[in-house]
Amino acid sequence: MFSSDMSRRSLAPRKPPAATDVAALPDRFAAWFAARGWHPRPHQLDVLEAFRQGAHVLLIAPTGGGKTLSGFLPSLIELAERPEPTEGGGIHTLYVSPLKALATDIARNLTEPVDEMRLPIRIETRTGDTPQNRRQRQREMPPDILLTTPESLALLLSLDGAATMFAGLRSVIIDEVHALAGSKRGDLLALGLARLDRLAPEARRIGLSATVAHKPELAAYVSADGQGGGLRLIEVADPAPPDLSIMLPAGHLPWSGHMGLASAPDILDRVREAGLTIIFVNTRAQAELLFQDIWRINEETLPIAIHHGSLDVGQRRKVEAAMAAGSLRAVIATSSLDLGIDWGGVDQVIQVGAPKGVSRLLQRVGRANHRMDETSHAILVPANRFEVLECEAARQGVAARELDGDAPRPGGLDVLAQHLLGMACAGPFHPDDAFAEITRAAPYAAVDRATFDAVLSFVEDGGYALQVYERYRKLFRDAEGLVHVRHARIARQYRMNIGTIVEAPMIKLRLGRGPVLGEVEEWFVSTLGEGDTFMFAGRLLRFVRLREMTAEVADGGGGTPKVPTYAGARLPLSTGLAARVRAMLHDPAAWPAFPEPVREWLAMQQYRSALPGEDDLLVETFPRGGRWYLVAYCFEGRNAHQTLGMLLTRRMERFGIGPLGYVATDYVLAAWSAHEPRDLDALFDEDMMGDDLEAWMADSSMLRRTFRNVAVIAGLIDRQLPGAERNRRQVTVNSDLIYDVLRRHQPDHILLQATWADAAGGLTDLGRVSGMLQRVRGKIHHKALDRVSPLAVPVILEVGREHVVGAAQEDLLAEAEALVSEATGEEHPENVLARSPRFDFRFT
Amino acid sequence: MTAAAPLHLAGERLMLDPAGAVFWPARNMLIVADLHLEKGSAAAGRGRLLPPYDSRVTLDRLALLLRRYGPAQVLALGDSFHDAEGAARLQAADAARLAAMAQQADFIWVLGNHDPRLPDSLPGKVAAIWPDGPLTFRHEAKGSSGEAEICGHHHPKATVPVRGASVTRPCFVTDGHRRLMLPAFGAYTGGLDIGDSAIASLFPRGARVFLLGRERLYHFHVGRPRAAMAVA
């Protein structure tokens, strides 16, 4: 039975819904439902009907709606009704999920009805973990239903038997579409689906998605023509909106900080009152810190665990098993529990820290195992005053069902390059056909022929203006214009590098000679000396030494522990929430929703300075400690503020204001300078987005990181495989060096174009910056104050985590040099240097 | 304006240039290490089609130094080509450029592990090691040599922690009296951290390092390698 599974994602509703028409079901299926006391849900029958009529389907339904069974039911019926099963007839149904664990889990749960109904259906999974002999068998004797991931699908499609394997394909089920569309993994899958459509035009697609903001875009993604054609959208109404309450820490309401540690005692109280609680936090560092603080006061030793993406998979599975077995009272988790498997028995969700967006919050709240027709409850725990505003905005946003999240961005050209090489590995193709095919994938619908040709030319011979790689080309064209892969070795190399996830170099943490606890980014280890302590996996660990790619650690130790942080770990505030926060701020009628200290704080701000208006931009300037401060209340999210800070300080430099640094939060940007900033209209002029932007971006480390990812995905440089460090035969070349050379000698190269396109979205949030500058033109509300305003206090408290302005690296080096010689003198050699975070050179 | 830093080794005054080269005024000699010319095309041969402009960039840098110092001699400390066939793969324009430079100065090519032999067509002298006065020039440092040596091979780089972040740069490493190790000069040459035992063991009593900056060098000391710094 399902209940015996340690982790489960139910195939069927948890309670019998109202009776529905079962006439559409064959007897065997109707009997199976009846034997369980279940009835098929209307949307399950709708999907079945659409499928039978040959339509593609996008099913949007909340968690717990029997979504997965909706996807599989048409296939199970069709397979059960076929005259007689043909061995080696190829795959009938392909299921693709973003999570390996999900594919495995679904396979297990699917086996049950198939066995109970004695259906002659063979079900198998294919992921990176599938052993070689099973892969071989799958090629010779494909299963009826194959469950896989986007990467494994790409691999299957690159094999020369792909056409036969998929020729009989009838159905493609894409799970968690909302998590795939708009990401590079989603791009890879979309291209794979376009390929499948060519190999098996009969196959229909069924996309399964949580409730999202951008339905037409998602429908286009699932459809076979990339425009939403031939697709039926089936929606299941959401259950009653969840009831969200906001819990403030007892005592003082913090001015700043994002960890929410002050609320640890209250959180523990709530855990005590419920069966199983998931405590969601925003970063892995926050998970570690909150875990420590809760355990410090957990006198009853309630079983409370920690779960995040850097922990070893084995450790995570243990925690998940303990959750399912009911032996835990709470789990402190990051987004590692956002997706996928539906945990039985979660009674309560607590979100600690800013919710950041309505969709994300709903997703998290949905992890509680509520019945669809009942209201679920969740608690929001703001960590500071601004987060109180954000939590209230999120509460109202949820009540109004105002979903957020960005529309899917256009597909990455690096992914297209990877795919084209994969296509050639499977067999020769004509560029005209390939172009027609890829533009039927929604992310690539707008790609023009010139861009396509540039990408193809990159794959063929590098696409360099200087054509010297004729004899190294990867692809060649025959007399009929068909593109072939030149060498079996190139296909092997391609298969080693499939995928779009490029991890920062990671170091494993091993406890003595014992178990691996998980991984941290290499640069963090480079900051550790022998005996330094840090928190990980809920333990206090002491660094012993680094051996190859593994850091040896021991339990315990003294001193102030560090907490590993991870690049790009923080999500910015969504546009919708930002607008709500702004609207509430300037309208005192909305304030009664806030607790007393927040109301006082806002009233004080109104008295001392002004409140940010709904569509103006409040900018305060004031002197403090011999410097001038400028605080801009933009509410565009941290990433956009970082970009704006960089641009603004460059401009201040040109205006002779002498900027010294800046700091960005999700709500405001603060910059400080030697002189008083005066002409703010000129300072915030839109033309900031011109030359300054170009110059800064090109040189920024963010663009270099982006280039590295693009170069790996496009196949220009090798992926750094774990464990490959030691015996690496080929010389790797640092991507920064390639970037510098390419930028200088072929600035219009297709990979640089791809890099710019990526960077313009993502971390820089350029769209939000330019949108704001446009919106506030002529509406800058400048308040010249004689001291810091109440609303500015939180950001001023963040000073110290600032960005340094100007030719930063050179100044920092000079500063470090001066500091060291001052502190040590020439005669006392000192180990001030850290280990370099990366080895990009080995002797050969 | 870039500023070279003077360093005295075995009584000789050497100028360390922030571009990663050394100028020896007494001999009017410019010294560079690990050019790794044609590394890009070597990678292309293995299926990684890197931009084919690396030799051009490296030669641009060298040309700049030739203009700045106008040396009578240029000494390349080995691994001047990424592999033995590298010289033959030079694009015609780059080969012509190199030949023109050899008209201005006498080239001395010390052999390295990547380029154990060089074609006769290459202008200049070829040598396994090159002793000159009190200094010996060789590709790879000799474990415990008596003479003062100038070497390359290891591509030293170092990382300085700054305000919670860090800056990594190629660097010169010297013990101040016996040994000077040059950073790699080539466009596609990465680095090896000076804490790596391969480098640290050559400087058992600690070292002075000079990180390359845009216009100047940044000078730091490193003490004896700590146990924790030794990376296997």
Short mmCIF file of C-alpha atoms in Angstrom, two decimals, chain A residues 184-524:
data_model
loop_
_atom_site.label_atom_id
_atom_site.label_comp_id
_atom_site.label_asym_id
_atom_site.label_seq_id
_atom_site.Cartn_x
_atom_site.Cartn_y
_atom_site.Cartn_z
CA LYS A 184 18.29 26.53 -18.80
CA ARG A 185 17.26 23.00 -17.89
CA GLY A 186 13.88 23.91 -19.28
CA ASP A 187 15.58 25.12 -22.47
CA LEU A 188 17.38 21.81 -22.80
CA LEU A 189 14.15 19.91 -22.29
CA ALA A 190 12.23 22.09 -24.76
CA LEU A 191 14.82 21.31 -27.44
CA GLY A 192 14.64 17.62 -26.55
CA LEU A 193 10.85 17.73 -26.89
CA ALA A 194 11.16 19.36 -30.30
CA ARG A 195 13.44 16.48 -31.29
CA LEU A 196 10.92 13.95 -30.02
CA ASP A 197 8.21 15.65 -32.01
CA ARG A 198 10.23 15.03 -35.14
CA LEU A 199 10.87 11.39 -34.23
CA ALA A 200 7.31 10.68 -33.07
CA PRO A 201 4.82 13.25 -34.41
CA GLU A 202 1.96 11.23 -32.93
CA ALA A 203 3.06 11.73 -29.35
CA ARG A 204 0.95 14.05 -27.20
CA ARG A 205 2.31 16.08 -24.35
CA ILE A 206 0.83 16.43 -20.91
CA GLY A 207 2.37 19.19 -18.81
CA LEU A 208 1.70 19.17 -15.07
CA SER A 209 2.13 22.42 -13.20
CA ALA A 210 1.49 24.16 -9.95
CA THR A 211 -0.52 27.36 -10.09
CA VAL A 212 1.53 30.04 -11.87
CA ALA A 213 1.33 33.63 -13.00
CA HIS A 214 2.21 33.15 -16.66
CA LYS A 215 -0.23 30.60 -18.04
CA PRO A 216 -0.05 31.45 -21.76
CA GLU A 217 3.75 31.24 -21.69
CA LEU A 218 3.58 27.90 -19.93
CA ALA A 219 1.02 26.63 -22.43
CA ALA A 220 3.34 27.68 -25.26
CA TYR A 221 6.17 25.81 -23.57
CA VAL A 222 4.19 22.58 -23.40
CA SER A 223 2.68 22.82 -26.88
CA ALA A 224 4.34 21.17 -29.86
CA ASP A 225 4.42 24.28 -32.04
CA GLY A 226 5.81 26.53 -29.34
CA GLN A 227 2.79 28.85 -29.62
CA GLY A 228 0.18 27.02 -27.60
CA GLY A 229 -1.46 25.43 -30.66
CA GLY A 230 -3.42 22.19 -30.27
CA LEU A 231 -3.24 22.43 -26.50
CA ARG A 232 -6.04 22.22 -23.98
CA LEU A 233 -5.59 24.05 -20.71
CA ILE A 234 -7.24 22.27 -17.82
CA GLU A 235 -7.31 24.08 -14.52
CA VAL A 236 -8.30 22.89 -11.10
CA ALA A 237 -9.51 25.62 -8.78
CA ASP A 238 -7.23 26.25 -5.87
CA PRO A 239 -8.45 25.23 -2.46
CA ALA A 240 -9.43 27.92 -0.01
CA PRO A 241 -6.53 30.34 0.35
CA PRO A 242 -4.31 29.52 3.30
CA ASP A 243 -4.66 31.41 6.49
CA LEU A 244 -1.41 33.20 7.22
CA SER A 245 -0.56 34.72 10.54
CA ILE A 246 2.44 36.86 11.40
CA MET A 247 4.41 36.10 14.52
CA LEU A 248 6.69 38.78 15.98
CA PRO A 249 9.49 38.03 18.39
CA ALA A 250 8.59 38.68 22.02
CA GLY A 251 10.25 41.92 23.15
CA HIS A 252 12.19 44.19 20.86
CA LEU A 253 11.47 44.17 17.12
CA PRO A 254 14.89 44.13 15.41
CA TRP A 255 15.91 47.00 13.13
CA SER A 256 17.98 44.85 10.83
CA GLY A 257 19.28 41.33 10.25
CA HIS A 258 17.69 38.56 8.19
CA MET A 259 18.13 35.45 10.30
CA GLY A 260 15.11 35.66 12.60
CA LEU A 261 17.07 34.21 15.49
CA ALA A 262 15.23 36.40 18.02
CA SER A 263 12.14 34.31 17.32
CA ALA A 264 13.74 30.95 18.16
CA PRO A 265 11.83 30.52 21.46
CA ASP A 266 8.47 31.33 19.83
CA ILE A 267 9.20 28.98 16.94
CA LEU A 268 10.01 26.21 19.40
CA ASP A 269 6.70 26.83 21.19
CA ARG A 270 4.83 26.40 17.93
CA VAL A 271 6.75 23.23 17.11
CA ARG A 272 5.77 21.83 20.48
CA GLU A 273 2.09 22.39 19.76
CA ALA A 274 2.01 20.65 16.37
CA GLY A 275 2.76 17.17 15.05
CA LEU A 276 5.29 17.83 12.29
CA THR A 277 6.45 21.30 11.30
CA ILE A 278 8.54 22.41 8.34
CA ILE A 279 10.44 25.57 9.20
CA PHE A 280 11.41 27.20 5.90
CA VAL A 281 14.30 29.67 5.82
CA ASN A 282 15.89 31.60 2.96
CA THR A 283 19.55 30.55 2.99
CA ARG A 284 21.64 27.60 4.07
CA ALA A 285 23.57 29.84 6.45
CA GLN A 286 20.28 30.86 8.08
CA ALA A 287 19.30 27.18 8.41
CA GLU A 288 22.52 26.40 10.24
CA LEU A 289 22.26 29.37 12.60
CA LEU A 290 18.59 28.90 13.44
CA PHE A 291 19.18 25.18 13.99
CA GLN A 292 21.93 25.99 16.52
CA ASP A 293 19.80 28.56 18.32
CA ILE A 294 16.76 26.31 18.56
CA TRP A 295 18.77 23.38 19.84
CA ARG A 296 20.40 25.61 22.43
CA ILE A 297 16.98 26.06 24.08
CA ASN A 298 15.46 22.70 23.11
CA GLU A 299 15.47 21.30 26.64
CA GLU A 300 12.96 18.58 25.95
CA THR A 301 15.19 17.48 23.06
CA LEU A 302 12.32 17.47 20.58
CA PRO A 303 13.59 15.68 17.48
CA ILE A 304 14.36 18.59 15.12
CA ALA A 305 16.47 18.10 11.99
CA ILE A 306 18.08 20.22 9.31
CA HIS A 307 17.80 19.82 5.54
CA HIS A 308 19.57 21.81 2.83
CA GLY A 309 21.08 21.34 -0.60
CA SER A 310 24.71 21.15 0.52
CA LEU A 311 24.18 18.27 2.88
CA ASP A 312 25.21 14.88 1.67
CA VAL A 313 22.42 13.11 -0.22
CA GLY A 314 22.53 10.21 2.24
CA GLN A 315 22.03 12.56 5.17
CA ARG A 316 19.12 14.24 3.41
CA ARG A 317 17.45 10.91 2.65
CA LYS A 318 17.75 9.97 6.32
CA VAL A 319 15.99 13.15 7.35
CA GLU A 320 13.28 12.56 4.75
CA ALA A 321 12.80 8.98 5.93
CA ALA A 322 12.52 10.15 9.51
CA MET A 323 9.89 12.70 8.43
CA ALA A 324 7.86 10.06 6.66
CA ALA A 325 8.21 7.65 9.57
CA GLY A 326 6.80 10.29 11.88
CA SER A 327 9.84 10.31 14.13
CA LEU A 328 10.57 14.02 13.68
CA ARG A 329 8.79 17.02 15.13
CA ALA A 330 10.37 19.65 12.90
CA VAL A 331 12.72 20.13 9.97
CA ILE A 332 14.54 23.37 9.26
CA ALA A 333 14.78 23.49 5.49
CA THR A 334 15.78 25.69 2.59
CA SER A 335 14.35 25.44 -0.91
CA SER A 336 15.63 21.85 -0.87
CA LEU A 337 12.14 20.89 0.31
CA ASP A 338 10.25 23.34 -1.96
CA LEU A 339 9.75 20.92 -4.81
CA GLY A 340 8.85 17.38 -5.43
CA ILE A 341 7.89 14.63 -3.12
CA ASP A 342 4.71 15.17 -1.18
CA TRP A 343 5.41 14.56 2.46
CA GLY A 344 2.71 12.92 4.39
CA GLY A 345 1.76 14.30 7.75
CA VAL A 346 3.15 17.84 7.72
CA ASP A 347 0.84 19.81 10.01
CA GLN A 348 2.37 23.22 9.99
CA VAL A 349 4.62 25.43 7.90
CA ILE A 350 6.59 28.30 9.39
CA GLN A 351 8.39 30.73 7.10
CA VAL A 352 11.22 32.51 8.91
CA GLY A 353 12.45 35.68 7.22
CA ALA A 354 11.11 37.54 4.23
CA PRO A 355 8.80 35.51 1.98
CA LYS A 356 10.19 37.32 -1.14
CA GLY A 357 7.27 36.42 -3.38
CA VAL A 358 3.67 35.23 -3.31
CA SER A 359 4.14 32.19 -5.58
CA ARG A 360 7.08 30.95 -3.60
CA LEU A 361 5.24 31.41 -0.34
CA LEU A 362 2.20 29.52 -1.65
CA GLN A 363 4.43 26.71 -2.81
CA ARG A 364 5.98 26.43 0.63
CA VAL A 365 2.69 26.65 2.46
CA GLY A 366 1.41 23.94 0.12
CA ARG A 367 3.93 21.51 1.56
CA ALA A 368 1.65 21.09 4.54
CA ASN A 369 -0.47 18.03 4.04
CA HIS A 370 -3.78 19.79 4.08
CA ARG A 371 -6.97 18.45 2.64
CA MET A 372 -7.95 20.27 -0.45
CA ASP A 373 -11.24 21.51 0.88
CA GLU A 374 -9.86 22.81 4.13
CA THR A 375 -8.02 25.99 4.90
CA SER A 376 -4.38 25.44 5.71
CA HIS A 377 -2.47 27.49 8.20
CA ALA A 378 1.02 28.89 8.10
CA ILE A 379 3.01 31.30 10.20
CA LEU A 380 5.26 34.05 8.89
CA VAL A 381 8.12 35.16 11.11
CA PRO A 382 9.66 38.47 10.01
CA ALA A 383 13.25 39.02 11.08
CA ASN A 384 13.17 42.83 11.08
CA ARG A 385 10.88 45.83 10.62
CA PHE A 386 10.98 45.95 6.86
CA GLU A 387 10.20 42.26 6.79
CA VAL A 388 7.07 42.95 8.83
CA LEU A 389 5.91 45.13 5.95
CA GLU A 390 6.88 42.43 3.48
CA CYS A 391 5.09 39.69 5.41
CA GLU A 392 1.93 41.79 5.58
CA ALA A 393 2.22 42.49 1.84
CA ALA A 394 2.63 38.76 1.21
CA ARG A 395 -0.40 37.98 3.35
CA GLN A 396 -2.52 40.37 1.30
CA GLY A 397 -0.96 39.13 -1.93
CA VAL A 398 -1.88 35.55 -1.05
CA ALA A 399 -5.43 36.58 -0.15
CA ALA A 400 -5.70 38.36 -3.51
CA ARG A 401 -4.12 35.35 -5.30
CA GLU A 402 -1.67 37.73 -6.90
CA LEU A 403 0.91 35.32 -8.23
CA ASP A 404 4.33 36.67 -9.15
CA GLY A 405 7.48 35.40 -10.78
CA ASP A 406 9.09 36.40 -14.03
CA ALA A 407 7.81 35.29 -17.40
CA PRO A 408 10.10 32.67 -18.94
CA ARG A 409 13.09 34.38 -20.58
CA PRO A 410 14.23 33.46 -24.10
CA GLY A 411 16.26 30.27 -24.39
CA GLY A 412 20.01 30.33 -23.82
CA LEU A 413 22.17 30.14 -26.94
CA ASP A 414 24.70 28.08 -25.02
CA VAL A 415 22.04 25.40 -24.49
CA LEU A 416 21.22 25.53 -28.19
CA ALA A 417 24.89 24.94 -29.01
CA GLN A 418 24.94 21.92 -26.73
CA HIS A 419 21.79 20.58 -28.33
CA LEU A 420 23.02 21.01 -31.91
CA LEU A 421 26.13 19.02 -31.12
CA GLY A 422 23.93 16.35 -29.56
CA MET A 423 21.78 16.26 -32.69
CA ALA A 424 24.82 15.72 -34.85
CA CYS A 425 25.95 12.91 -32.55
CA ALA A 426 22.65 11.11 -33.16
CA GLY A 427 22.97 11.41 -36.93
CA PRO A 428 23.46 13.87 -39.79
CA PHE A 429 20.97 16.73 -40.11
CA HIS A 430 20.30 19.55 -42.49
CA PRO A 431 20.61 23.04 -41.00
CA ASP A 432 17.30 24.12 -42.56
CA ASP A 433 15.47 21.25 -40.87
CA ALA A 434 17.21 21.87 -37.57
CA PHE A 435 16.27 25.56 -37.69
CA ALA A 436 12.63 24.71 -38.41
CA GLU A 437 12.70 22.20 -35.57
CA ILE A 438 14.26 24.32 -32.83
CA THR A 439 12.01 27.30 -33.52
CA ARG A 440 9.06 25.07 -32.60
CA ALA A 441 10.44 24.98 -29.06
CA ALA A 442 8.87 27.95 -27.26
CA PRO A 443 12.12 29.29 -25.75
CA TYR A 444 13.65 29.46 -29.24
CA ALA A 445 10.58 30.55 -31.20
CA ALA A 446 12.05 34.02 -31.74
CA VAL A 447 15.57 32.96 -32.74
CA ASP A 448 16.41 34.36 -36.19
CA ARG A 449 18.29 32.44 -38.83
CA ALA A 450 21.46 34.52 -38.54
CA THR A 451 21.72 33.80 -34.82
CA PHE A 452 21.04 30.13 -35.41
CA ASP A 453 23.77 30.01 -38.05
CA ALA A 454 26.21 31.73 -35.70
CA VAL A 455 25.51 29.14 -33.02
CA LEU A 456 25.89 26.29 -35.48
CA SER A 457 29.09 27.79 -36.77
CA PHE A 458 30.40 27.98 -33.20
CA VAL A 459 29.70 24.28 -32.78
CA GLU A 460 31.31 23.44 -36.10
CA ASP A 461 34.66 25.18 -35.83
CA GLY A 462 34.45 27.73 -33.04
CA GLY A 463 32.91 30.42 -35.21
CA TYR A 464 35.97 32.62 -35.11
CA ALA A 465 36.64 35.43 -37.54
CA LEU A 466 40.12 34.02 -37.88
CA GLN A 467 39.46 30.68 -39.52
CA VAL A 468 42.38 28.55 -38.50
CA TYR A 469 40.62 25.57 -37.00
CA GLU A 470 39.69 23.84 -40.24
CA ARG A 471 41.49 20.70 -39.22
CA TYR A 472 40.02 20.70 -35.73
CA ARG A 473 36.41 21.21 -36.73
CA LYS A 474 33.87 19.15 -34.80
CA LEU A 475 31.27 19.02 -37.53
CA PHE A 476 31.57 18.87 -41.29
CA ARG A 477 29.06 19.24 -44.11
CA ASP A 478 28.72 16.75 -46.92
CA ALA A 479 27.91 17.48 -50.55
CA GLU A 480 24.19 17.58 -49.79
CA GLY A 481 24.68 20.07 -47.01
CA LEU A 482 24.07 17.58 -44.20
CA VAL A 483 25.98 18.23 -41.00
CA HIS A 484 27.93 15.28 -39.57
CA VAL A 485 29.95 14.87 -36.42
CA ARG A 486 33.56 14.44 -37.39
CA HIS A 487 34.80 11.97 -34.84
CA ALA A 488 33.46 9.39 -32.38
CA ARG A 489 35.61 11.09 -29.75
CA ILE A 490 33.62 14.29 -30.13
CA ALA A 491 30.41 12.40 -29.36
CA ARG A 492 32.02 10.93 -26.24
CA GLN A 493 33.13 14.36 -25.14
CA TYR A 494 29.61 15.69 -25.70
CA ARG A 495 28.09 12.96 -23.54
CA MET A 496 30.46 13.79 -20.69
CA ASN A 497 29.34 17.41 -20.74
CA ILE A 498 25.54 17.21 -21.10
CA GLY A 499 23.55 19.42 -18.81
CA THR A 500 23.10 23.03 -17.86
CA ILE A 501 23.93 23.05 -14.20
CA VAL A 502 27.40 24.43 -13.62
CA GLU A 503 28.38 24.17 -10.00
CA ALA A 504 30.96 26.34 -8.36
CA PRO A 505 33.92 24.13 -7.45
CA MET A 506 32.93 22.28 -4.31
CA ILE A 507 34.93 20.68 -1.53
CA LYS A 508 33.61 17.64 0.32
CA LEU A 509 33.61 17.73 4.10
CA ARG A 510 34.66 14.50 5.74
CA LEU A 511 34.47 13.91 9.47
CA GLY A 512 37.83 12.43 10.36
CA ARG A 513 38.10 9.30 8.28
CA GLY A 514 34.38 8.78 8.67
CA PRO A 515 31.33 9.90 6.73
CA VAL A 516 31.04 12.72 4.22
CA LEU A 517 28.78 15.40 5.69
CA GLY A 518 28.25 17.38 2.52
CA GLU A 519 29.96 20.01 0.41
CA VAL A 520 30.91 23.66 0.67
CA GLU A 521 32.19 26.00 -1.99
CA GLU A 522 35.92 25.87 -2.50
CA TRP A 523 36.45 29.53 -1.75
CA PHE A 524 35.00 29.10 1.74
#
